[in-house]
XYZ file of C-alpha atoms in Angstrom:
463
model
C -12.607 -68.419 -54.207
C -15.240 -66.802 -51.710
C -14.710 -62.670 -51.719
C -14.151 -62.097 -47.865
C -16.411 -59.340 -47.177
C -14.826 -56.331 -45.455
C -16.130 -56.013 -41.989
C -14.676 -59.512 -41.728
C -11.040 -58.373 -42.787
C -11.245 -55.250 -40.497
C -12.271 -57.380 -37.406
C -9.341 -60.101 -38.103
C -6.630 -57.137 -38.277
C -7.965 -55.239 -35.193
C -7.806 -58.561 -33.595
C -11.699 -57.252 -31.675
C -14.226 -59.853 -32.024
C -17.878 -59.380 -31.416
C -17.779 -59.425 -28.086
C -14.834 -57.410 -26.548
C -16.517 -55.033 -29.156
C -19.867 -55.314 -27.424
C -18.321 -54.884 -23.860
C -16.265 -51.779 -25.097
C -19.453 -50.225 -26.323
C -21.043 -50.594 -23.370
C -18.594 -49.426 -21.007
C -17.804 -46.391 -23.073
C -21.522 -45.700 -22.898
C -21.059 -45.923 -18.943
C -18.662 -43.603 -18.746
C -19.762 -41.286 -20.621
C -22.940 -41.386 -18.257
C -20.574 -41.299 -15.058
C -18.824 -37.965 -16.513
C -22.585 -36.815 -17.613
C -23.457 -37.355 -13.830
C -20.342 -35.572 -12.168
C -20.898 -32.302 -14.808
C -24.534 -32.231 -13.256
C -23.074 -32.076 -10.105
C -19.347 -30.720 -10.665
C -17.748 -28.095 -7.747
C -18.125 -24.501 -7.802
C -14.694 -22.961 -9.162
C -14.785 -20.343 -6.071
C -16.411 -22.186 -3.016
C -15.703 -25.989 -3.786
C -19.637 -26.544 -3.088
C -21.449 -29.204 -5.746
C -25.363 -27.273 -5.644
C -24.713 -26.094 -9.673
C -27.777 -26.148 -11.532
C -27.830 -28.646 -14.540
C -26.955 -26.522 -17.843
C -26.232 -27.164 -20.654
C -23.786 -25.378 -23.642
C -26.866 -23.753 -25.207
C -28.449 -22.549 -21.942
C -25.160 -20.768 -20.404
C -22.576 -20.015 -23.666
C -19.984 -18.612 -20.762
C -18.690 -22.224 -19.382
C -16.861 -19.994 -16.571
C -20.284 -18.716 -15.282
C -21.727 -22.243 -15.478
C -19.099 -23.692 -13.355
C -20.450 -21.366 -10.684
C -22.982 -22.077 -7.621
C -25.715 -19.420 -7.780
C -24.469 -17.378 -4.609
C -20.805 -17.015 -6.004
C -22.293 -15.817 -9.528
C -24.532 -12.870 -7.116
C -20.610 -12.500 -4.801
C -18.902 -11.836 -8.472
C -21.598 -9.266 -9.925
C -21.383 -7.746 -6.847
C -17.681 -8.044 -6.649
C -17.580 -6.285 -10.351
C -19.809 -3.476 -9.737
C -17.879 -2.690 -6.465
C -14.684 -2.332 -8.251
C -16.090 -0.351 -11.050
C -17.951 1.584 -8.850
C -14.539 1.998 -7.151
C -12.893 3.226 -10.497
C -15.973 5.529 -11.448
C -15.908 7.452 -8.396
C -12.249 8.138 -8.456
C -12.740 9.029 -12.086
C -15.737 11.985 -10.728
C -12.950 12.929 -7.772
C -10.573 14.032 -9.966
C -12.622 15.887 -12.213
C -13.856 18.040 -9.400
C -10.005 18.491 -8.748
C -9.998 19.514 -12.022
C -12.853 21.928 -11.847
C -11.017 23.306 -8.520
C -7.919 24.202 -11.038
C -9.391 25.230 -14.055
C -12.308 26.839 -12.594
C -11.025 28.839 -9.608
C -7.473 28.737 -8.907
C -6.466 29.113 -12.540
C -8.683 32.177 -13.217
C -8.533 33.938 -10.420
C -4.473 33.634 -10.707
C -4.606 35.180 -13.981
C -7.051 38.339 -13.021
C -4.818 38.369 -10.083
C -7.916 38.452 -7.269
C -5.472 36.902 -5.110
C -1.755 36.761 -4.255
C 0.491 33.628 -4.782
C 0.559 33.314 -1.103
C -3.347 33.631 -0.402
C -3.788 30.868 -3.341
C -1.506 28.717 -1.295
C -3.829 29.287 1.111
C -7.079 28.557 0.554
C -6.308 25.763 -1.841
C -3.060 24.222 0.073
C -1.638 21.410 -1.863
C -3.976 20.590 -4.494
C -1.834 20.213 -7.301
C -0.567 17.534 -5.583
C -3.532 15.743 -4.946
C -4.290 16.335 -8.416
C -0.876 14.711 -9.678
C -2.198 11.614 -7.463
C -5.017 10.916 -8.754
C -4.064 11.518 -12.156
C -1.784 8.403 -11.390
C -3.973 6.292 -9.578
C -6.600 6.610 -11.718
C -4.438 5.557 -14.831
C -3.097 2.560 -13.323
C -6.673 1.516 -12.070
C -8.126 1.734 -15.830
C -5.049 0.311 -17.118
C -6.419 -2.936 -15.061
C -9.934 -2.500 -15.633
C -8.792 -2.657 -19.483
C -6.564 -5.155 -19.715
C -9.032 -8.022 -17.901
C -11.638 -6.451 -20.396
C -9.107 -7.748 -23.214
C -8.462 -10.732 -21.739
C -11.920 -11.964 -21.670
C -12.243 -11.715 -17.418
C -15.676 -9.792 -17.747
C -16.236 -10.575 -13.890
C -12.729 -8.687 -13.277
C -11.525 -10.948 -10.808
C -7.912 -10.797 -11.954
C -8.502 -6.466 -11.420
C -6.712 -6.218 -7.611
C -7.825 -3.004 -6.003
C -5.668 -3.805 -2.920
C -2.601 -4.172 -4.188
C -2.664 -0.920 -6.398
C -4.081 1.196 -3.126
C -1.062 -0.341 -1.439
C 1.457 0.715 -4.010
C -0.135 4.211 -4.092
C -0.207 4.258 0.376
C 1.855 7.548 -0.666
C -1.233 9.388 -1.289
C -2.665 8.929 1.568
C 0.071 11.652 4.184
C -0.973 14.268 1.055
C -4.321 13.849 2.017
C -3.171 14.422 5.607
C -1.713 17.767 4.618
C -4.411 18.960 3.058
C -7.283 17.802 5.811
C -5.392 19.399 8.263
C -5.089 22.852 6.239
C -8.598 23.137 5.708
C -10.005 25.184 8.522
C -7.579 27.338 7.906
C -8.229 27.583 4.272
C -11.988 28.417 4.944
C -11.210 30.603 7.297
C -8.966 32.369 5.014
C -11.821 32.084 1.713
C -14.024 33.615 4.355
C -11.419 36.838 5.067
C -10.965 37.215 1.670
C -14.293 37.546 0.143
C -15.539 39.949 2.971
C -12.500 41.940 2.202
C -12.149 41.736 -2.006
C -15.885 42.767 -3.788
C -14.098 41.604 -7.229
C -13.847 38.216 -5.743
C -17.234 37.783 -3.909
C -18.290 38.879 -7.494
C -16.235 36.453 -8.822
C -17.245 33.278 -6.913
C -21.243 34.392 -7.588
C -21.183 34.609 -11.045
C -19.137 30.863 -11.346
C -21.573 29.550 -9.416
C -24.365 30.755 -11.186
C -23.693 30.919 -14.865
C -20.643 27.998 -14.773
C -22.578 25.064 -16.112
C -19.520 23.349 -15.404
C -19.952 23.849 -12.090
C -23.608 22.474 -11.181
C -25.002 25.343 -9.171
C -22.082 24.739 -6.297
C -19.481 27.094 -4.693
C -16.511 26.886 -3.910
C -16.214 25.367 -0.719
C -17.984 22.554 -1.674
C -15.643 21.523 -4.085
C -12.844 22.403 -1.690
C -14.250 19.342 0.879
C -13.941 16.508 -2.101
C -10.786 15.578 -0.981
C -11.981 15.019 2.880
C -14.668 13.535 1.446
C -13.184 11.160 -0.909
C -10.183 9.860 1.788
C -13.375 9.456 4.032
C -15.081 7.026 1.591
C -12.197 4.791 0.702
C -12.831 2.808 3.713
C -16.442 1.986 2.678
C -15.668 1.111 -0.711
C -12.707 -1.314 0.328
C -15.274 -2.886 2.558
C -18.031 -3.742 -0.387
C -15.494 -4.796 -2.275
C -13.834 -7.664 0.810
C -17.321 -8.454 1.270
C -17.865 -9.696 -2.524
C -14.568 -11.140 -2.280
C -13.766 -14.595 -1.267
C -11.300 -15.406 1.073
C -8.760 -17.604 -1.553
C -8.564 -14.654 -3.949
C -5.180 -13.335 -4.021
C -6.231 -9.576 -3.583
C -7.881 -10.262 -0.242
C -5.466 -10.179 2.084
C -4.062 -6.806 0.227
C -7.942 -5.466 0.820
C -7.614 -5.863 3.881
C -4.297 -4.092 4.755
C -5.235 -0.978 2.300
C -8.318 -0.624 4.346
C -6.369 -0.922 7.815
C -3.995 1.361 6.577
C -6.722 4.047 5.293
C -8.759 4.019 8.691
C -5.207 4.279 10.964
C -4.091 7.550 8.731
C -7.822 8.737 9.429
C -7.206 8.284 13.001
C -3.759 9.809 12.959
C -5.852 12.894 11.078
C -8.342 13.347 13.838
C -5.657 13.131 16.549
C -3.434 16.111 14.716
C -6.526 18.430 14.574
C -7.557 17.670 18.004
C -4.155 18.578 19.002
C -4.125 21.829 17.142
C -7.190 22.806 18.647
C -9.799 22.307 15.642
C -13.002 21.348 16.414
C -13.895 19.268 13.146
C -12.879 15.526 13.246
C -12.859 13.467 10.063
C -15.067 10.245 9.931
C -13.903 8.104 13.290
C -13.880 4.417 13.461
C -13.327 1.689 15.897
C -9.799 1.948 17.115
C -8.281 -1.564 17.892
C -4.545 -2.319 19.035
C -3.186 -2.914 15.769
C -4.688 0.475 14.661
C -3.153 2.041 17.584
C -0.012 0.656 16.755
C -0.033 1.693 13.122
C -1.098 5.665 14.098
C 2.402 5.243 16.482
C 3.827 3.900 13.364
C 2.473 7.112 11.428
C 3.796 9.407 14.059
C 7.473 7.941 14.235
C 7.966 7.854 10.192
C 6.831 11.764 10.075
C 9.314 12.400 12.869
C 11.863 10.012 11.139
C 11.067 11.928 7.645
C 11.344 15.617 8.868
C 14.634 15.185 10.459
C 16.328 13.806 7.621
C 14.716 15.845 4.943
C 14.301 13.606 2.495
C 11.250 13.833 -0.235
C 8.201 11.219 0.916
C 8.085 9.878 -2.550
C 11.608 8.668 -2.570
C 12.179 7.222 1.316
C 11.577 3.698 1.731
C 10.746 2.400 5.476
C 12.473 -0.894 5.090
C 12.114 -2.094 8.599
C 10.651 -0.269 12.107
C 10.204 -1.243 15.630
C 11.498 -1.598 18.959
C 15.014 -2.502 19.708
C 17.039 -2.587 22.796
C 19.777 -0.487 22.704
C 23.425 -0.690 24.584
C 26.415 2.045 24.432
C 29.406 -0.057 26.016
C 31.761 2.117 27.760
C 35.292 -0.201 26.339
C 35.823 -3.119 23.735
C 35.551 -5.471 26.056
C 31.598 -6.127 25.897
C 32.367 -9.323 23.693
C 34.262 -10.798 26.022
C 31.992 -10.025 29.406
C 28.752 -10.764 27.295
C 26.145 -9.176 26.693
C 24.634 -9.537 30.282
C 26.811 -7.092 31.674
C 25.409 -3.949 29.210
C 22.841 -1.597 30.565
C 19.674 -1.942 27.912
C 17.161 0.260 27.272
C 14.292 -0.021 24.977
C 14.394 2.171 21.736
C 12.194 2.845 18.462
C 14.467 2.323 15.413
C 13.338 2.942 12.177
C 15.738 1.915 8.933
C 15.162 4.632 5.870
C 16.575 4.329 2.739
C 16.577 7.377 0.251
C 16.507 5.817 -3.132
C 15.242 7.350 -7.050
C 12.042 6.636 -8.092
C 12.378 3.950 -11.623
C 8.542 4.695 -12.323
C 6.751 7.690 -13.041
C 3.609 5.823 -12.873
C 3.815 4.237 -9.257
C 4.865 6.388 -6.078
C 6.075 2.492 -5.001
C 7.792 1.002 -8.082
C 8.304 -2.818 -7.404
C 11.750 -2.970 -8.652
C 13.599 -0.182 -6.556
C 16.050 2.264 -7.708
C 19.550 2.852 -6.745
C 20.242 3.436 -3.091
C 21.132 6.995 -2.693
C 21.495 6.758 1.549
C 20.000 5.114 4.107
C 19.818 6.062 8.225
C 18.842 4.405 11.565
C 16.420 6.931 13.141
C 16.665 6.502 17.511
C 13.504 7.636 18.914
C 12.648 7.581 22.831
C 9.411 6.089 23.562
C 6.590 8.943 23.704
C 6.535 11.055 26.299
C 4.049 14.076 26.527
C 2.410 13.374 23.586
C 5.437 13.476 21.070
C 8.398 11.457 20.099
C 12.045 12.769 21.139
C 15.187 11.677 18.897
C 18.043 10.032 20.810
C 20.534 11.659 18.917
C 20.372 12.537 15.068
C 20.373 9.923 12.646
C 23.056 6.999 12.009
C 24.203 7.571 8.181
C 25.004 4.200 6.772
C 27.608 5.059 4.888
C 29.697 6.129 7.486
C 28.915 2.814 9.923
C 30.248 -0.798 10.379
C 28.289 -3.622 11.450
C 29.265 -6.886 12.810
C 28.243 -9.561 15.004
C 30.375 -12.686 16.656
C 29.328 -16.063 17.410
C 29.689 -15.809 20.895
C 27.164 -13.523 21.272
C 24.228 -13.739 18.201
C 22.077 -12.601 20.319
C 23.062 -9.032 19.912
C 24.940 -7.279 16.767
C 27.334 -3.883 16.908
C 26.788 -0.762 15.134
C 30.343 1.131 14.798
C 29.767 4.861 13.896
C 33.438 5.550 12.384
C 35.677 7.457 14.736
C 32.461 8.063 16.996
C 30.042 5.653 18.890
C 29.693 2.311 19.310
C 26.405 1.009 19.916
C 25.120 -2.843 20.675
C 21.819 -3.300 19.372
C 19.548 -6.775 20.282
C 15.633 -7.508 19.562
C 13.688 -10.012 22.512
C 13.428 -12.389 19.649
C 16.854 -13.900 18.597
C 15.551 -14.771 14.450
C 14.194 -10.789 14.222
C 17.600 -10.143 15.917
C 19.135 -11.602 13.165
C 17.194 -10.011 10.456
C 17.474 -6.451 11.571
C 21.443 -7.386 11.558
C 20.720 -9.185 7.958
C 19.063 -5.373 6.457
C 21.456 -3.054 7.793
C 24.688 -4.707 6.872
C 22.997 -4.702 3.913
C 22.997 -0.706 3.327
C 25.784 -0.204 4.978
C 28.010 -2.280 2.454
C 26.305 -0.524 -0.289
C 27.437 2.844 0.965
C 30.407 4.349 2.146
C 33.917 5.357 0.026
C 35.629 2.736 1.703
C 33.147 0.087 0.822
C 35.369 -2.113 -1.962
C 38.677 -2.562 0.933
C 38.111 -5.767 2.245
C 34.759 -6.532 2.609
C 33.679 -3.010 3.732
C 35.729 -3.496 7.193
C 36.752 -0.395 8.265
C 40.237 -1.649 9.442
C 42.480 -4.377 9.758
C 41.934 -5.769 13.391
C 38.336 -6.611 12.414
C 39.033 -10.187 11.673
C 36.648 -11.538 9.082
C 35.861 -14.874 11.101
C 33.426 -12.749 13.140
C 31.647 -11.613 10.833
C 27.862 -13.464 10.131
C 28.516 -15.417 6.323
């Protein structure tokens, strides 16, 4: 018998003849050519353009960089440099703060050159700024290290804007320091003329202490002012190098707007106090002007309630229309019979801090207290409270289906208020937020679904 060739057996088993096999090889070759052609004109992963140069793995071993056009490569490089500049300058600023404390404050305190009151007058809230800088820098450095560990050499996963917004409470600390800067310098000048030992100490430190880089105390005391005015410039550089599709783009713009608004607010405060110096001014548009007004209202509210800033959350704020019904028949008569007046309203919540590493934790702690602050429109350059804050632990919030454009807040055994917004959806949002915190507080919160008495019927409350 004739022995069958192995190739014939394989061809018979596979069922593919010579012609189909040739066609398959041609088709595979065409597909490979198409893939190579697409690879040569593949879109940029950042901008979607197809002007990439043809590069092989040998020419560029970093595939992620090979997927970028030349413009986006330069942009990523600029963004990385801007991010590192932000972090490195924050570290340098922290080193200057450390020098102020360790080379000036502590030696002067130990030698008894100045009293505690005089030290407080000269150095202001420098310790608060040191603590904020350490926490802020720690989070920034962790983000940088994590990005490098994950192979993100371009630092595209580092979101400076989000981190900055988490530490937005450091801006009032800068404000406190800046507003006291003029009086601090004047006190230092007066004490240096008065105390010879202090003058000798400052001269010797400047000339002989290599850590000071031959800079005097006044130069170091300017570091917080220089740092806070540099934030907008640093954020602008990162924004310019960040594509609008990046998840941090919106946060970067909001962070820049927030810091510029605070700088405008500091300048306004310095003028009110009669100081001649101002921080770097910025073009003020309507949005920044509204933010400055919000900053003023928040300060007024914080002074009124007396809470710690780091434990306070501003849940909602804005303009609402308020009326006080003379009797309980406003639901039957309708809200048209009520006389409303415009009022600035802030919903503040006092919460315990969950994490020491971040001033505004993503997961807030338990609610200790919640208030509603009512502020009249600005008059003579100042805000005025309508009354003492409404503590939600003593209030009932309800609404009625027949008047769904308003909601009522009843302070137990005292007054009743009717609120509404020009936008009905926003009125409902205010209602839900206020009711949420009023239900979490109060000694009666477990009784009858947080209703104060049996006369208030459940169907009249919004589900």
